[in-house]
Short mmCIF file of C-alpha atoms in Angstrom, two decimals:
data_model
loop_
_atom_site.label_atom_id
_atom_site.label_comp_id
_atom_site.label_asym_id
_atom_site.label_seq_id
_atom_site.Cartn_x
_atom_site.Cartn_y
_atom_site.Cartn_z
CA UNK A 1 0.41 0.00 0.10
CA UNK A 2 1.35 3.26 -0.92
CA UNK A 3 0.64 6.58 1.02
CA UNK A 4 -0.40 10.02 -0.62
CA UNK A 5 1.85 11.25 2.12
CA UNK A 6 5.58 11.27 2.47
CA UNK A 7 6.67 13.03 5.08
CA UNK A 8 5.35 12.66 9.00
CA UNK A 9 6.63 15.82 11.51
CA UNK A 10 6.11 15.71 14.90
CA UNK A 11 6.63 17.68 17.79
CA UNK A 12 7.82 15.65 20.97
CA UNK A 13 6.52 17.11 24.28
CA UNK A 14 2.58 17.28 24.40
CA UNK A 15 2.44 15.41 21.05
CA UNK A 16 4.37 12.28 20.17
CA UNK A 17 5.29 11.49 23.46
CA UNK A 18 3.04 10.95 26.59
CA UNK A 19 3.06 12.27 30.07
CA UNK A 20 5.71 9.81 30.99
CA UNK A 21 8.12 10.80 28.13
CA UNK A 22 7.86 7.48 26.16
CA UNK A 23 6.69 6.96 22.49
CA UNK A 24 3.53 4.48 22.79
CA UNK A 25 3.50 0.99 21.38
CA UNK A 26 0.56 2.48 19.11
CA UNK A 27 2.11 5.43 17.98
CA UNK A 28 5.41 3.18 17.45
CA UNK A 29 3.47 0.70 15.15
CA UNK A 30 1.65 3.35 13.06
CA UNK A 31 5.10 4.83 12.25
CA UNK A 32 6.33 1.87 11.29
CA UNK A 33 3.37 0.81 9.20
CA UNK A 34 3.61 4.44 7.28
CA UNK A 35 7.34 3.97 6.96
CA UNK A 36 6.44 0.73 5.08
CA UNK A 37 3.79 2.78 2.85
CA UNK A 38 7.36 4.67 1.63
CA UNK A 39 7.07 7.62 4.26
CA UNK A 40 9.33 8.99 6.56
CA UNK A 41 9.29 10.51 10.10
CA UNK A 42 11.08 13.27 11.80
CA UNK A 43 11.03 15.92 14.71
CA UNK A 44 10.07 19.67 14.92
CA UNK A 45 11.02 20.44 18.62
CA UNK A 46 12.41 23.16 20.53
CA UNK A 47 14.69 20.45 22.05
CA UNK A 48 18.47 20.22 21.45
CA UNK A 49 20.61 17.28 19.67
CA UNK A 50 21.32 15.33 22.84
CA UNK A 51 17.77 15.67 24.02
CA UNK A 52 15.98 14.22 21.17
CA UNK A 53 18.67 11.12 20.28
CA UNK A 54 17.28 8.27 22.29
CA UNK A 55 13.60 9.25 20.21
CA UNK A 56 15.28 9.67 16.82
CA UNK A 57 17.33 6.20 17.55
CA UNK A 58 14.11 4.79 18.79
CA UNK A 59 12.18 5.41 15.69
CA UNK A 60 15.41 5.15 13.26
CA UNK A 61 14.55 8.60 12.12
CA UNK A 62 16.59 8.66 8.71
CA UNK A 63 16.06 12.51 7.52
CA UNK A 64 16.96 15.76 8.99
CA UNK A 65 15.49 16.86 12.25
CA UNK A 66 14.29 20.54 12.80
CA UNK A 67 15.55 21.07 15.87
CA UNK A 68 15.46 24.28 18.52
CA UNK A 69 12.20 25.42 17.35
CA UNK A 70 13.45 26.09 13.43
CA UNK A 71 16.61 27.51 14.15
CA UNK A 72 18.84 24.39 13.01
CA UNK A 73 17.74 21.32 10.59
CA UNK A 74 20.26 18.45 11.41
CA UNK A 75 20.83 15.22 9.99
CA UNK A 76 21.07 12.46 12.92
CA UNK A 77 22.78 9.72 10.93
CA UNK A 78 25.26 11.78 8.98
CA UNK A 79 25.65 15.15 11.66
CA UNK A 80 24.93 17.35 8.57
CA UNK A 81 23.84 20.88 9.73
CA UNK A 82 20.83 21.74 7.02
CA UNK A 83 20.31 25.13 8.65
CA UNK A 84 22.24 27.01 11.58
CA UNK A 85 20.94 30.45 12.38
CA UNK A 86 22.02 32.14 15.52
CA UNK A 87 21.04 35.56 17.53
CA UNK A 88 22.50 38.67 16.72
CA UNK A 89 25.01 39.96 19.89
CA UNK A 90 22.78 43.14 20.07
CA UNK A 91 19.90 40.68 20.67
CA UNK A 92 21.60 38.36 23.41
CA UNK A 93 23.00 41.82 25.10
CA UNK A 94 19.67 42.76 25.06
CA UNK A 95 18.48 39.84 26.92
CA UNK A 96 21.43 39.78 29.17
CA UNK A 97 20.44 43.60 30.21
CA UNK A 98 17.00 42.67 31.24
CA UNK A 99 17.98 39.64 33.37
CA UNK A 100 18.19 42.16 36.29
CA UNK A 101 14.14 43.19 35.66
CA UNK A 102 12.88 39.94 34.62
CA UNK A 103 14.46 36.86 37.17
CA UNK A 104 13.51 34.07 34.85
CA UNK A 105 15.61 31.18 34.85
CA UNK A 106 17.63 31.69 31.40
CA UNK A 107 19.15 28.82 29.77
CA UNK A 108 21.56 29.95 26.38
CA UNK A 109 21.96 27.43 23.62
CA UNK A 110 25.22 27.20 21.67
CA UNK A 111 26.93 24.53 19.27
CA UNK A 112 25.05 21.96 20.92
CA UNK A 113 25.46 22.68 24.84
CA UNK A 114 22.97 24.33 27.02
CA UNK A 115 24.15 27.07 29.53
CA UNK A 116 22.94 28.09 32.82
CA UNK A 117 24.08 30.66 35.49
CA UNK A 118 22.96 28.68 38.19
CA UNK A 119 20.79 25.31 39.11
CA UNK A 120 17.45 25.94 39.92
CA UNK A 121 14.20 23.78 40.77
CA UNK A 122 12.91 25.14 37.61
CA UNK A 123 15.97 24.11 35.38
CA UNK A 124 16.26 20.72 37.16
CA UNK A 125 12.56 20.13 36.27
CA UNK A 126 13.31 21.02 32.68
CA UNK A 127 16.39 19.20 32.61
CA UNK A 128 14.62 15.92 33.59
CA UNK A 129 11.97 16.32 31.13
CA UNK A 130 14.55 16.99 28.35
CA UNK A 131 17.03 14.07 29.54
CA UNK A 132 20.06 16.35 30.10
CA UNK A 133 22.06 18.16 32.01
CA UNK A 134 22.86 21.69 31.23
CA UNK A 135 26.35 23.28 31.54
CA UNK A 136 26.56 25.54 34.65
CA UNK A 137 28.57 28.36 34.41
CA UNK A 138 28.14 31.78 36.15
CA UNK A 139 30.35 33.92 33.69
CA UNK A 140 27.49 35.68 31.55
CA UNK A 141 29.90 37.66 29.96
CA UNK A 142 31.75 34.51 28.52
CA UNK A 143 28.23 33.20 27.67
CA UNK A 144 27.24 36.11 26.29
CA UNK A 145 30.39 35.76 23.59
CA UNK A 146 29.16 32.51 22.45
CA UNK A 147 27.25 31.87 19.01
CA UNK A 148 23.81 31.74 20.60
CA UNK A 149 21.40 29.77 18.90
CA UNK A 150 18.23 30.45 21.03
CA UNK A 151 17.48 32.02 24.74
CA UNK A 152 14.77 29.59 26.99
CA UNK A 153 13.30 31.90 29.65
CA UNK A 154 11.20 29.94 32.08
CA UNK A 155 8.87 31.67 34.39
CA UNK A 156 6.00 33.50 35.74
CA UNK A 157 4.13 33.86 32.07
CA UNK A 158 2.33 36.74 33.36
CA UNK A 159 5.48 38.83 32.78
CA UNK A 160 6.30 37.48 29.35
CA UNK A 161 4.43 40.04 27.72
CA UNK A 162 6.17 42.99 29.64
CA UNK A 163 9.88 41.28 28.40
CA UNK A 164 8.56 40.82 24.77
CA UNK A 165 7.61 44.69 24.63
CA UNK A 166 10.93 46.00 26.10
CA UNK A 167 12.83 43.47 24.12
CA UNK A 168 11.10 44.37 20.81
CA UNK A 169 11.66 48.09 21.79
CA UNK A 170 14.99 48.04 20.54
CA UNK A 171 15.41 48.58 16.83
CA UNK A 172 18.10 46.18 16.55
CA UNK A 173 16.73 43.14 18.12
CA UNK A 174 14.64 41.60 15.63
CA UNK A 175 14.49 38.20 16.90
CA UNK A 176 11.40 35.92 16.49
CA UNK A 177 9.94 35.88 20.50
CA UNK A 178 7.60 32.50 20.89
CA UNK A 179 5.78 30.82 24.04
CA UNK A 180 6.35 27.33 23.44
CA UNK A 181 4.89 25.64 27.08
CA UNK A 182 2.87 27.92 29.48
CA UNK A 183 5.94 28.89 31.50
CA UNK A 184 8.28 29.06 28.58
CA UNK A 185 9.51 32.34 26.46
CA UNK A 186 11.91 31.70 23.92
CA UNK A 187 13.92 33.96 22.15
CA UNK A 188 14.81 32.55 18.20
CA UNK A 189 16.76 34.37 15.25
CA UNK A 190 14.74 36.36 13.17
CA UNK A 191 12.54 34.82 10.99
CA UNK A 192 12.64 31.57 12.92
CA UNK A 193 9.60 29.29 13.25
CA UNK A 194 8.72 25.78 12.62
CA UNK A 195 6.92 27.00 9.50
CA UNK A 196 9.60 28.44 8.24
CA UNK A 197 12.12 25.63 9.29
CA UNK A 198 9.59 22.97 7.23
CA UNK A 199 9.21 24.88 4.14
CA UNK A 200 13.65 24.61 3.73
CA UNK A 201 13.14 21.13 5.03
CA UNK A 202 10.72 20.95 2.01
CA UNK A 203 13.00 21.82 -0.41
CA UNK A 204 15.55 19.78 0.91
CA UNK A 205 14.31 16.60 1.19
CA UNK A 206 12.20 17.41 -2.26
CA UNK A 207 8.93 16.99 -0.69
CA UNK A 208 6.20 19.24 -1.98
CA UNK A 209 4.22 20.67 1.50
CA UNK A 210 0.89 19.25 0.34
CA UNK A 211 2.68 15.84 1.10
CA UNK A 212 3.73 16.53 4.52
CA UNK A 213 1.61 15.73 7.98
CA UNK A 214 2.76 17.85 10.86
CA UNK A 215 1.48 17.07 14.38
CA UNK A 216 1.69 19.75 17.20
CA UNK A 217 -0.04 20.89 20.32
CA UNK A 218 1.58 24.60 21.22
CA UNK A 219 1.90 28.02 19.55
CA UNK A 220 5.67 27.19 18.42
CA UNK A 221 4.01 24.30 16.44
CA UNK A 222 1.32 26.72 14.79
CA UNK A 223 2.98 28.18 11.66
CA UNK A 224 3.84 24.41 10.91
CA UNK A 225 0.24 23.32 10.93
CA UNK A 226 -1.21 25.72 9.10
CA UNK A 227 1.32 25.44 5.93
CA UNK A 228 1.56 21.19 6.05
CA UNK A 229 -0.66 19.43 3.71
CA UNK A 230 -2.36 18.04 6.47
CA UNK A 231 -1.70 19.96 9.68
CA UNK A 232 -2.82 18.19 13.23
CA UNK A 233 -3.48 19.39 16.39
CA UNK A 234 -3.36 17.32 19.67
CA UNK A 235 -6.54 17.30 22.17
CA UNK A 236 -4.64 18.68 25.00
CA UNK A 237 -3.19 21.66 22.80
CA UNK A 238 -3.78 25.12 22.64
CA UNK A 239 -7.26 26.40 21.45
CA UNK A 240 -5.37 28.64 19.03
CA UNK A 241 -3.86 25.30 17.35
CA UNK A 242 -6.85 23.29 17.34
CA UNK A 243 -8.72 26.08 15.42
CA UNK A 244 -6.17 26.50 12.84
CA UNK A 245 -5.68 22.39 12.61
CA UNK A 246 -7.07 20.34 9.80
CA UNK A 247 -7.84 17.34 12.19
CA UNK A 248 -7.91 17.31 16.20
CA UNK A 249 -6.06 14.35 17.05
CA UNK A 250 -6.72 12.46 20.49
CA UNK A 251 -4.21 13.35 23.52
CA UNK A 252 -0.81 12.53 23.59
CA UNK A 253 -1.72 10.37 26.31
CA UNK A 254 -4.06 8.64 24.05
CA UNK A 255 -1.99 7.46 21.16
CA UNK A 256 -3.34 10.62 19.19
CA UNK A 257 -0.58 10.62 16.29
CA UNK A 258 -0.57 6.97 15.81
CA UNK A 259 -4.85 7.10 15.52
CA UNK A 260 -4.55 9.86 13.23
CA UNK A 261 -1.88 8.57 11.17
CA UNK A 262 -3.42 5.12 10.65
CA UNK A 263 -7.19 7.22 9.53
CA UNK A 264 -4.66 8.66 7.08
CA UNK A 265 -3.20 5.72 5.57
CA UNK A 266 -6.44 3.99 5.45
CA UNK A 267 -7.99 7.03 3.36
CA UNK A 268 -5.40 7.11 0.98
#
């Protein structure tokens, strides 16, 4: 059986993996069936390389993955980097300047590593969820000199809008700010989102957008869900994402990816 679709692009947290951060048997089986029909599976996530490695190995991902919410596109087998964008020195400097006013937990990502100034309960929770440990370095000047792919801020979302307003008031700060979880605000290079990265990946693989299925649950998934041939939102996802999707799947704890993927294969 041949499928009308050639590529599945899945967000991880809240989408492909359940609350225990596991890929269910039903999801794995549906993905394997999709591959037998001539398709491929990859990820579009805010995570970094070492945080997705075990999932890429588990599913034998054979095409590039969208990481850092679109700032980097990386091939898990060859190590080739298809896309690699970083923040400007001005944007990093502005974020550092605002640290005194906004006491979030800041994580700086550079060259496959994640740097923190100190370990906190919120950071440890993040590390546990993503399956790796950040590098602790209290020298903010040293970190600021690195090529920063993205900055993640963990904190009270009531203050995100004020941070966004002050950051974007600087004309040299054209970075994209996106809320990827309820308590996560990310600073990404200008123009970076999963939707734009999906376009780059589509061109790179020679797979038309109409033959791509995208799954996601949060606001950082919105652009790719809108652009994909079939955009699927999880029932546990944000209302805005569900409203924009072609299909609303069962939740990430109810094998939503596998259920919808199986239905789409039966239709094609």
